[in-house]
C-alpha atoms as a printed R data frame, in Angstrom:
    type eleno elety resid chain resno       x       y       z
1   ATOM     1    CA   MET     A     1  -2.353  17.965 -48.148
2   ATOM     2    CA   ALA     A     2  -5.919  19.218 -48.387
3   ATOM     3    CA   THR     A     3  -7.135  16.368 -46.207
4   ATOM     4    CA   SER     A     4  -4.429  17.047 -43.626
5   ATOM     5    CA   THR     A     5  -5.268  20.759 -43.559
6   ATOM     6    CA   THR     A     6  -8.967  19.994 -43.149
7   ATOM     7    CA   LEU     A     7  -8.255  17.629 -40.247
8   ATOM     8    CA   ASP     A     8  -6.067  20.253 -38.573
9   ATOM     9    CA   THR     A     9  -8.814  22.833 -38.940
10  ATOM    10    CA   VAL     A    10 -11.432  20.497 -37.514
11  ATOM    11    CA   TRP     A    11  -9.159  19.603 -34.628
12  ATOM    12    CA   GLU     A    12  -8.523  23.267 -33.838
13  ATOM    13    CA   LYS     A    13 -12.253  23.975 -33.824
14  ATOM    14    CA   VAL     A    14 -12.922  20.995 -31.567
15  ATOM    15    CA   PHE     A    15 -10.142  22.060 -29.216
16  ATOM    16    CA   GLU     A    16 -11.416  25.642 -29.109
17  ATOM    17    CA   ARG     A    17 -14.926  24.400 -28.380
18  ATOM    18    CA   TYR     A    18 -13.533  22.195 -25.625
19  ATOM    19    CA   LYS     A    19 -11.707  25.150 -24.060
20  ATOM    20    CA   GLU     A    20 -14.857  27.281 -24.197
21  ATOM    21    CA   THR     A    21 -16.954  24.512 -22.656
22  ATOM    22    CA   TRP     A    22 -14.372  23.895 -19.943
23  ATOM    23    CA   LEU     A    23 -14.184  27.606 -19.104
24  ATOM    24    CA   TRP     A    24 -17.970  27.811 -18.951
25  ATOM    25    CA   TYR     A    25 -18.120  24.784 -16.664
26  ATOM    26    CA   GLU     A    26 -15.489  26.221 -14.309
27  ATOM    27    CA   GLN     A    27 -17.423  29.486 -14.077
28  ATOM    28    CA   TRP     A    28 -20.705  27.675 -13.538
29  ATOM    29    CA   VAL     A    29 -19.271  25.515 -10.745
30  ATOM    30    CA   SER     A    30 -17.683  28.534  -9.075
31  ATOM    31    CA   LYS     A    31 -20.929  30.519  -9.111
32  ATOM    32    CA   ASN     A    32 -23.261  27.682  -8.106
33  ATOM    33    CA   PRO     A    33 -21.761  25.824  -5.133
34  ATOM    34    CA   THR     A    34 -25.189  24.928  -3.753
35  ATOM    35    CA   THR     A    35 -26.310  23.289  -6.999
36  ATOM    36    CA   VAL     A    36 -22.970  21.520  -7.281
37  ATOM    37    CA   ALA     A    37 -23.384  20.151  -3.755
38  ATOM    38    CA   GLN     A    38 -26.868  18.888  -4.623
39  ATOM    39    CA   VAL     A    39 -25.533  17.067  -7.689
40  ATOM    40    CA   GLU     A    40 -22.754  15.492  -5.629
41  ATOM    41    CA   ASN     A    41 -25.207  14.407  -2.928
42  ATOM    42    CA   THR     A    42 -27.510  12.945  -5.566
43  ATOM    43    CA   PHE     A    43 -24.727  10.702  -6.835
44  ATOM    44    CA   ARG     A    44 -23.915   9.632  -3.298
45  ATOM    45    CA   MET     A    45 -27.554   8.888  -2.486
46  ATOM    46    CA   LEU     A    46 -27.871   6.934  -5.722
47  ATOM    47    CA   SER     A    47 -25.054   4.654  -4.592
48  ATOM    48    CA   TYR     A    48 -27.031   3.888  -1.422
49  ATOM    49    CA   MET     A    49 -30.300   3.329  -3.261
50  ATOM    50    CA   ILE     A    50 -29.080   0.728  -5.761
51  ATOM    51    CA   ALA     A    51 -27.260  -1.426  -3.208
52  ATOM    52    CA   GLY     A    52 -28.835  -4.870  -3.145
53  ATOM    53    CA   ARG     A    53 -31.185  -4.182  -6.054
54  ATOM    54    CA   PHE     A    54 -29.584  -6.594  -8.544
55  ATOM    55    CA   GLU     A    55 -26.779  -9.113  -8.872
56  ATOM    56    CA   ASP     A    56 -23.819  -6.769  -9.321
57  ATOM    57    CA   SER     A    57 -25.374  -3.939  -7.334
58  ATOM    58    CA   GLN     A    58 -22.600  -3.950  -4.729
59  ATOM    59    CA   VAL     A    59 -19.911  -3.296  -7.328
60  ATOM    60    CA   MET     A    60 -22.028  -0.712  -9.139
61  ATOM    61    CA   SER     A    61 -22.917   1.003  -5.867
62  ATOM    62    CA   GLU     A    62 -19.256   1.286  -4.900
63  ATOM    63    CA   LEU     A    63 -18.407   2.557  -8.378
64  ATOM    64    CA   ILE     A    64 -20.971   5.352  -8.119
65  ATOM    65    CA   PHE     A    65 -19.848   6.176  -4.590
66  ATOM    66    CA   ALA     A    66 -16.206   6.382  -5.696
67  ATOM    67    CA   ALA     A    67 -17.240   8.510  -8.685
68  ATOM    68    CA   SER     A    68 -19.109  10.898  -6.382
69  ATOM    69    CA   ASN     A    69 -16.002  11.327  -4.219
70  ATOM    70    CA   LEU     A    70 -13.854  11.927  -7.294
71  ATOM    71    CA   LEU     A    71 -16.401  14.467  -8.512
72  ATOM    72    CA   VAL     A    72 -16.125  16.279  -5.189
73  ATOM    73    CA   LEU     A    73 -12.334  16.280  -5.470
74  ATOM    74    CA   PHE     A    74 -12.575  17.554  -9.046
75  ATOM    75    CA   HIS     A    75 -14.891  20.383  -8.026
76  ATOM    76    CA   ASP     A    76 -12.702  21.216  -5.028
77  ATOM    77    CA   ASN     A    77  -9.827  21.968  -7.385
78  ATOM    78    CA   ILE     A    78 -12.072  24.306  -9.370
79  ATOM    79    CA   PHE     A    79 -13.202  26.074  -6.191
80  ATOM    80    CA   ARG     A    80  -9.662  26.503  -4.934
81  ATOM    81    CA   LYS     A    81  -8.534  27.822  -8.300
82  ATOM    82    CA   SER     A    82 -11.429  30.243  -8.699
83  ATOM    83    CA   LEU     A    83 -11.089  31.611  -5.157
84  ATOM    84    CA   GLU     A    84  -7.292  31.651  -5.355
85  ATOM    85    CA   ILE     A    85  -7.044  29.624  -2.163
86  ATOM    86    CA   PHE     A    86  -4.923  26.819  -3.585
87  ATOM    87    CA   LYS     A    87  -1.770  28.905  -3.311
88  ATOM    88    CA   SER     A    88   0.167  27.777  -0.286
89  ATOM    89    CA   ASN     A    89   3.604  26.719   0.799
90  ATOM    90    CA   ILE     A    90   2.906  23.190  -0.490
91  ATOM    91    CA   ASP     A    91   5.073  22.279  -3.440
92  ATOM    92    CA   LEU     A    92   3.227  21.532  -6.694
93  ATOM    93    CA   SER     A    93   4.686  18.033  -6.963
94  ATOM    94    CA   GLN     A    94   3.728  17.355  -3.348
95  ATOM    95    CA   ALA     A    95   0.188  18.539  -4.027
96  ATOM    96    CA   LYS     A    96  -0.036  16.157  -6.991
97  ATOM    97    CA   LEU     A    97   1.143  13.242  -4.850
98  ATOM    98    CA   MET     A    98  -1.464  14.121  -2.245
99  ATOM    99    CA   GLN     A    99  -4.091  14.174  -4.992
100 ATOM   100    CA   TRP     A   100  -3.032  10.713  -6.124
101 ATOM   101    CA   VAL     A   101  -3.170   9.341  -2.583
102 ATOM   102    CA   THR     A   102  -6.675  10.761  -2.223
103 ATOM   103    CA   VAL     A   103  -7.800   9.260  -5.528
104 ATOM   104    CA   ILE     A   104  -6.474   5.834  -4.527
105 ATOM   105    CA   SER     A   105  -8.233   6.082  -1.169
106 ATOM   106    CA   TYR     A   106 -11.511   6.765  -2.974
107 ATOM   107    CA   ILE     A   107 -11.305   3.937  -5.512
108 ATOM   108    CA   GLU     A   108  -9.499   1.153  -3.629
109 ATOM   109    CA   VAL     A   109 -12.705  -0.496  -2.372
110 ATOM   110    CA   PHE     A   110 -14.185  -0.516  -5.869
111 ATOM   111    CA   ILE     A   111 -10.989  -2.059  -7.244
112 ATOM   112    CA   GLU     A   112 -11.162  -4.791  -4.622
113 ATOM   113    CA   LEU     A   113 -14.816  -5.609  -5.342
114 ATOM   114    CA   ALA     A   114 -14.372  -5.502  -9.116
115 ATOM   115    CA   ALA     A   115 -11.271  -7.713  -8.963
116 ATOM   116    CA   SER     A   116 -13.073 -10.216  -6.758
117 ATOM   117    CA   ARG     A   117 -16.016 -10.271  -9.135
118 ATOM   118    CA   ILE     A   118 -13.857 -10.737 -12.224
119 ATOM   119    CA   GLY     A   119 -11.105 -13.097 -11.080
120 ATOM   120    CA   GLY     A   120 -12.007 -14.448  -7.665
121 ATOM   121    CA   GLU     A   121 -10.033 -14.325  -4.424
122 ATOM   122    CA   PHE     A   122  -6.587 -14.610  -6.031
123 ATOM   123    CA   THR     A   123  -7.182 -11.603  -8.276
124 ATOM   124    CA   ARG     A   124  -8.763  -9.724  -5.399
125 ATOM   125    CA   TRP     A   125  -5.777 -10.079  -3.076
126 ATOM   126    CA   THR     A   126  -3.361  -9.397  -5.920
127 ATOM   127    CA   MET     A   127  -5.062  -6.064  -6.663
128 ATOM   128    CA   ILE     A   128  -5.252  -5.196  -2.976
129 ATOM   129    CA   LEU     A   129  -1.525  -5.853  -2.654
130 ATOM   130    CA   LEU     A   130  -0.695  -3.729  -5.716
131 ATOM   131    CA   VAL     A   131  -2.886  -0.861  -4.519
132 ATOM   132    CA   GLN     A   132  -1.363  -0.886  -1.048
133 ATOM   133    CA   ILE     A   133   2.176  -1.011  -2.477
134 ATOM   134    CA   PHE     A   134   1.486   2.007  -4.686
135 ATOM   135    CA   LYS     A   135  -0.244   3.877  -1.872
136 ATOM   136    CA   SER     A   136   2.513   3.134   0.639
137 ATOM   137    CA   ILE     A   137   5.203   4.287  -1.791
138 ATOM   138    CA   LEU     A   138   3.433   7.619  -2.320
139 ATOM   139    CA   ARG     A   139   2.957   8.161   1.414
140 ATOM   140    CA   LEU     A   140   6.593   7.300   2.145
141 ATOM   141    CA   ILE     A   141   7.712   9.786  -0.501
142 ATOM   142    CA   LEU     A   142   5.554  12.429   1.163
143 ATOM   143    CA   LEU     A   143   7.024  11.528   4.560
144 ATOM   144    CA   PHE     A   144  10.728  11.393   3.709
145 ATOM   145    CA   LYS     A   145  11.090  13.724   0.727
146 ATOM   146    CA   TYR     A   146   8.531  16.410   1.523
147 ATOM   147    CA   LYS     A   147   8.565  16.070   5.332
148 ATOM   148    CA   SER     A   148   4.777  15.895   5.455
149 ATOM   149    CA   GLY     A   149   4.720  14.710   9.060
150 ATOM   150    CA   ILE     A   150   1.721  12.820  10.386
151 ATOM   151    CA   GLN     A   151  -0.571  12.131   7.436
152 ATOM   152    CA   LYS     A   152  -4.352  12.034   7.386
153 ATOM   153    CA   PRO     A   153  -6.340   9.056   6.036
154 ATOM   154    CA   ILE     A   154  -7.583  11.321   3.227
155 ATOM   155    CA   ALA     A   155  -4.636  13.412   2.085
156 ATOM   156    CA   VAL     A   156  -6.723  16.244   0.595
157 ATOM   157    CA   SER     A   157  -9.585  17.399   2.791
158 ATOM   158    CA   PRO     A   158 -12.812  18.239   0.927
159 ATOM   159    CA   VAL     A   159 -14.029  21.821   0.915
160 ATOM   160    CA   ARG     A   160 -17.328  22.588   2.619
161 ATOM   161    CA   ARG     A   161 -19.794  23.876   0.064
162 ATOM   162    CA   GLU     A   162 -21.334  26.210   2.631
163 ATOM   163    CA   ASP     A   163 -18.020  28.023   2.991
164 ATOM   164    CA   ILE     A   164 -17.633  28.286  -0.773
165 ATOM   165    CA   LYS     A   165 -21.107  29.788  -1.081
166 ATOM   166    CA   VAL     A   166 -20.378  32.393   1.566
167 ATOM   167    CA   ALA     A   167 -17.028  33.181  -0.005
168 ATOM   168    CA   SER     A   168 -18.559  33.594  -3.466
169 ATOM   169    CA   GLU     A   169 -21.350  35.850  -2.247
170 ATOM   170    CA   THR     A   170 -18.990  37.986  -0.223
171 ATOM   171    CA   ASP     A   171 -16.550  38.246  -3.098
172 ATOM   172    CA   ASP     A   172 -19.318  39.389  -5.450
173 ATOM   173    CA   THR     A   173 -20.698  42.057  -3.127
174 ATOM   174    CA   HIS     A   174 -17.294  43.169  -1.764
175 ATOM   175    CA   GLU     A   175 -18.748  43.417   1.733
176 ATOM   176    CA   ASP     A   176 -15.622  42.109   3.436
177 ATOM   177    CA   THR     A   177 -12.281  42.947   1.828
178 ATOM   178    CA   ASP     A   178 -10.163  40.668   3.989
179 ATOM   179    CA   LEU     A   179 -12.304  37.552   3.454
180 ATOM   180    CA   SER     A   180 -10.233  36.272   0.532
181 ATOM   181    CA   THR     A   181  -7.046  36.695   2.531
182 ATOM   182    CA   ARG     A   182  -8.511  34.765   5.441
183 ATOM   183    CA   LEU     A   183  -9.774  32.014   3.169
184 ATOM   184    CA   SER     A   184  -6.399  31.833   1.462
185 ATOM   185    CA   SER     A   185  -4.599  31.386   4.753
186 ATOM   186    CA   SER     A   186  -7.053  28.924   6.271
187 ATOM   187    CA   LEU     A   187  -8.417  26.760   3.487
188 ATOM   188    CA   SER     A   188  -5.028  26.158   1.904
189 ATOM   189    CA   LYS     A   189  -3.739  24.953   5.255
190 ATOM   190    CA   GLY     A   190  -6.361  22.291   5.726
191 ATOM   191    CA   ASP     A   191  -8.846  24.388   7.748
192 ATOM   192    CA   LEU     A   192 -11.573  23.852   5.154
193 ATOM   193    CA   GLU     A   193 -14.616  23.607   7.376
194 ATOM   194    CA   LYS     A   194 -15.220  26.633   9.584
195 ATOM   195    CA   SER     A   195 -13.500  29.655   8.114
196 ATOM   196    CA   GLN     A   196 -16.758  31.609   7.768
197 ATOM   197    CA   LEU     A   197 -18.382  30.804  11.091
198 ATOM   198    CA   GLU     A   198 -17.902  34.286  12.493
199 ATOM   199    CA   GLU     A   199 -19.690  35.881   9.514
200 ATOM   200    CA   HIS     A   200 -22.845  33.923  10.336
201 ATOM   201    CA   PRO     A   201 -23.639  34.351  14.015
202 ATOM   202    CA   THR     A   202 -25.697  31.386  15.191
203 ATOM   203    CA   GLU     A   203 -26.364  29.718  18.485
204 ATOM   204    CA   LYS     A   204 -23.186  27.920  19.431
205 ATOM   205    CA   VAL     A   205 -24.571  25.825  22.275
206 ATOM   206    CA   PHE     A   206 -27.808  24.036  22.972
207 ATOM   207    CA   LYS     A   207 -29.242  23.317  26.412
208 ATOM   208    CA   GLY     A   208 -31.430  20.246  26.738
209 ATOM   209    CA   LYS     A   209 -34.859  20.906  28.249
210 ATOM   210    CA   ARG     A   210 -35.044  17.638  30.164
211 ATOM   211    CA   TYR     A   211 -31.610  17.250  31.730
212 ATOM   212    CA   GLY     A   212 -30.263  20.752  31.230
213 ATOM   213    CA   ARG     A   213 -27.073  19.488  29.635
214 ATOM   214    CA   THR     A   214 -25.283  22.023  27.459
215 ATOM   215    CA   VAL     A   215 -23.749  20.821  24.210
216 ATOM   216    CA   ARG     A   216 -22.478  22.654  21.155
217 ATOM   217    CA   THR     A   217 -24.541  22.708  17.986
218 ATOM   218    CA   LEU     A   218 -23.463  20.918  14.826
219 ATOM   219    CA   LYS     A   219 -22.853  24.180  12.992
220 ATOM   220    CA   SER     A   220 -20.525  25.433  15.723
221 ATOM   221    CA   ALA     A   221 -18.416  22.278  15.752
222 ATOM   222    CA   PRO     A   222 -14.888  22.939  14.460
223 ATOM   223    CA   PRO     A   223 -13.080  20.639  12.016
224 ATOM   224    CA   LEU     A   224 -12.128  17.176  13.270
225 ATOM   225    CA   ASN     A   225  -8.463  18.094  13.616
226 ATOM   226    CA   GLN     A   226  -9.373  21.095  15.812
227 ATOM   227    CA   ARG     A   227 -12.041  19.649  18.078
228 ATOM   228    CA   THR     A   228 -11.709  19.751  21.845
229 ATOM   229    CA   TRP     A   229 -14.095  18.994  24.703
230 ATOM   230    CA   LYS     A   230 -14.494  22.687  25.457
231 ATOM   231    CA   LEU     A   231 -17.759  24.439  24.676
232 ATOM   232    CA   PRO     A   232 -17.656  27.515  22.422
233 ATOM   233    CA   ASN     A   233 -18.263  30.736  24.320
234 ATOM   234    CA   ASP     A   234 -17.346  34.392  24.306
235 ATOM   235    CA   ASN     A   235 -13.800  33.639  25.387
236 ATOM   236    CA   ILE     A   236 -13.228  30.679  23.077
237 ATOM   237    CA   GLU     A   237 -14.169  31.457  19.502
238 ATOM   238    CA   ILE     A   238 -14.178  28.641  16.983
239 ATOM   239    CA   SER     A   239 -12.890  31.016  14.338
240 ATOM   240    CA   LYS     A   240  -9.761  31.632  16.414
241 ATOM   241    CA   LEU     A   241  -8.756  27.999  16.344
242 ATOM   242    CA   LYS     A   242  -6.011  27.725  13.797
243 ATOM   243    CA   VAL     A   243  -4.206  24.882  12.112
244 ATOM   244    CA   SER     A   244  -0.531  25.303  11.571
245 ATOM   245    CA   SER     A   245   0.468  25.482   7.945
246 ATOM   246    CA   GLU     A   246   3.677  23.696   8.746
247 ATOM   247    CA   PRO     A   247   3.658  19.882   8.948
248 ATOM   248    CA   THR     A   248   4.321  18.198  12.250
249 ATOM   249    CA   VAL     A   249   8.044  18.008  12.906
250 ATOM   250    CA   LEU     A   250   8.876  14.379  13.621
251 ATOM   251    CA   GLY     A   251  11.919  13.009  15.374
252 ATOM   252    CA   LYS     A   252  13.565   9.728  14.478
253 ATOM   253    CA   ARG     A   253  11.264   7.645  16.657
254 ATOM   254    CA   ARG     A   254   8.148   9.342  15.336
255 ATOM   255    CA   ILE     A   255   9.337   8.940  11.761
256 ATOM   256    CA   ILE     A   256   9.810   5.230  12.407
257 ATOM   257    CA   GLY     A   257   6.370   5.061  13.969
258 ATOM   258    CA   GLU     A   258   4.748   6.917  11.073
259 ATOM   259    CA   SER     A   259   6.570   4.686   8.597
260 ATOM   260    CA   ILE     A   260   5.259   1.581  10.330
261 ATOM   261    CA   HIS     A   261   1.773   3.075  10.309
262 ATOM   262    CA   ILE     A   262   2.035   3.731   6.564
263 ATOM   263    CA   ILE     A   263   3.196   0.234   5.652
264 ATOM   264    CA   ARG     A   264   0.893  -1.491   8.153
265 ATOM   265    CA   PRO     A   265  -1.786  -2.330   5.509
266 ATOM   266    CA   LEU     A   266   0.952  -3.607   3.209
267 ATOM   267    CA   ILE     A   267   2.362  -5.903   5.915
268 ATOM   268    CA   HIS     A   268  -1.146  -7.187   6.631
269 ATOM   269    CA   CYS     A   269  -1.739  -7.939   2.931
270 ATOM   270    CA   ILE     A   270   1.588  -9.744   2.588
271 ATOM   271    CA   LEU     A   271   0.961 -11.932   5.624
272 ATOM   272    CA   VAL     A   272  -2.593 -12.775   4.548
273 ATOM   273    CA   TYR     A   273  -1.593 -13.274   0.912
274 ATOM   274    CA   SER     A   274   1.290 -15.576   1.817
């Protein structure tokens, strides 16, 4: 009994220490988005630097690259939680499925390379087939059960660290009371890139000195799913471009087309594997 009580006490202390450490880490990540971004970029750069350096460098490089993407996803969840921007009309189970699809998208190349290294071509194609089956099932569930509409290659878009930094600073100084509301409505709907552009007025276009061609600057470019060929100007503000929170409503033909698009990698694997 004494031994059991001692083990319970030790376990409680370890668990309490874990909770304290986890809370500290969440607070540190939330308050230091710039440092977090530097750490993430360091991991990504490391994956580029070791490629081709030794025998298994390709597998190790892909492992580090996948780990850096997972680290970004992990930190994104902390940022969304700390800024209360994860609350949306997306169901919790749907959000978890989207997280799983994103994780698989990040690690599938590493799984392929590791399987090829360990067991050869047969093991490689077997793992590719299993990964694509699992991924297709999750995407089909999102399509038919949760009516997710047209799905992106990466289900969960990463959060721009620049926006998180601006949001944190503004939240601390209370200079803009409606910033959190705007972030909540935009970032939770997939508009994760340019929600703070209007708070930082910069030159939106650049005119070349040689040919006089006018192009928009990189900082004024909207997210990929909002980009048009129009230049930003006084009448067209990037910040006014909105993404609908509702998924694309698909008819029967579009659902069939999206289903074929989802299972396309699986069909390819089956035909090649057979």
